[in-house]
């Protein structure tokens, strides 16, 4: 299964699950819920942080935080 950290700029996916229970609570509070559509919109020059578009706004995550979000690519 892919993680959010594996997305390429412009790719879209659905949030499936989380691997870090503590971090998942924070992400869910910010709208990153299972089933939600997300897209990677940009990355910083050295690859961290990542900016994702979710629920109509842009959220920045560290690469290790993004790696805890399991996704399913949109076909």
Short mmCIF file of C-alpha atoms in Angstrom, two decimals:
data_model
loop_
_atom_site.label_atom_id
_atom_site.label_comp_id
_atom_site.label_asym_id
_atom_site.label_seq_id
_atom_site.Cartn_x
_atom_site.Cartn_y
_atom_site.Cartn_z
CA UNK A 1 0.00 0.00 0.00
CA UNK A 2 1.26 3.48 -0.85
CA UNK A 3 1.68 6.32 1.59
CA UNK A 4 1.01 10.00 1.08
CA UNK A 5 4.80 10.53 0.94
CA UNK A 6 4.87 8.42 -2.27
CA UNK A 7 2.54 10.74 -4.23
CA UNK A 8 3.91 12.79 -7.15
CA UNK A 9 2.90 16.41 -7.65
CA UNK A 10 -0.57 16.52 -9.19
CA UNK A 11 -1.49 12.93 -8.30
CA UNK A 12 -4.78 12.33 -6.50
CA UNK A 13 -5.67 9.68 -3.97
CA UNK A 14 -8.06 8.73 -1.22
CA UNK A 15 -7.02 8.45 2.42
CA UNK A 16 -7.34 4.80 3.50
CA UNK A 17 -5.81 4.53 6.99
CA UNK A 18 -3.04 5.70 9.32
CA UNK A 19 -0.02 3.94 10.81
CA UNK A 20 0.54 6.38 13.71
CA UNK A 21 -2.41 6.51 16.11
CA UNK A 22 -1.35 9.73 17.88
CA UNK A 23 -0.74 11.59 14.64
CA UNK A 24 -3.95 10.25 13.10
CA UNK A 25 -6.00 12.08 15.72
CA UNK A 26 -4.40 15.40 14.76
CA UNK A 27 -4.81 14.70 11.04
CA UNK A 28 -8.47 13.75 11.42
CA UNK A 29 -9.08 16.99 13.36
CA UNK A 30 -7.60 18.85 10.36
CA UNK A 31 -9.97 17.10 7.93
CA UNK A 32 -7.67 14.32 6.74
CA UNK A 33 -10.23 11.56 7.29
CA UNK A 34 -10.38 8.09 5.73
CA UNK A 35 -12.21 8.29 2.41
CA UNK A 36 -11.30 11.94 1.85
CA UNK A 37 -9.85 12.87 -1.57
CA UNK A 38 -6.37 14.42 -1.46
CA UNK A 39 -3.82 15.67 -3.98
CA UNK A 40 -0.16 16.56 -3.66
CA UNK A 41 0.08 20.19 -4.78
CA UNK A 42 3.75 21.03 -4.13
CA UNK A 43 6.89 20.19 -2.19
CA UNK A 44 9.68 22.31 -0.75
CA UNK A 45 13.00 22.33 -2.68
CA UNK A 46 14.53 19.51 -0.59
CA UNK A 47 11.32 17.46 -0.56
CA UNK A 48 10.02 18.47 2.85
CA UNK A 49 7.46 19.72 3.78
CA UNK A 50 4.74 18.56 1.41
CA UNK A 51 1.64 20.62 0.61
CA UNK A 52 -1.52 18.62 0.05
CA UNK A 53 -4.93 19.81 -0.99
CA UNK A 54 -7.70 18.32 1.10
CA UNK A 55 -11.28 19.38 1.82
CA UNK A 56 -10.80 22.63 -0.10
CA UNK A 57 -7.68 23.88 1.66
CA UNK A 58 -3.95 23.31 1.60
CA UNK A 59 -2.23 21.46 4.45
CA UNK A 60 1.54 21.21 4.93
CA UNK A 61 3.01 18.03 6.39
CA UNK A 62 6.52 16.83 7.13
CA UNK A 63 7.53 13.87 4.94
CA UNK A 64 7.57 11.51 7.98
CA UNK A 65 4.03 12.62 8.87
CA UNK A 66 2.89 12.03 5.29
CA UNK A 67 4.46 8.56 5.38
CA UNK A 68 2.00 7.60 8.15
CA UNK A 69 -1.02 8.23 5.89
CA UNK A 70 -1.89 5.21 3.75
CA UNK A 71 -3.59 6.04 0.46
CA UNK A 72 -5.24 4.52 -2.59
CA UNK A 73 -4.47 6.21 -5.90
CA UNK A 74 -7.34 7.59 -7.96
CA UNK A 75 -7.40 5.75 -11.30
#
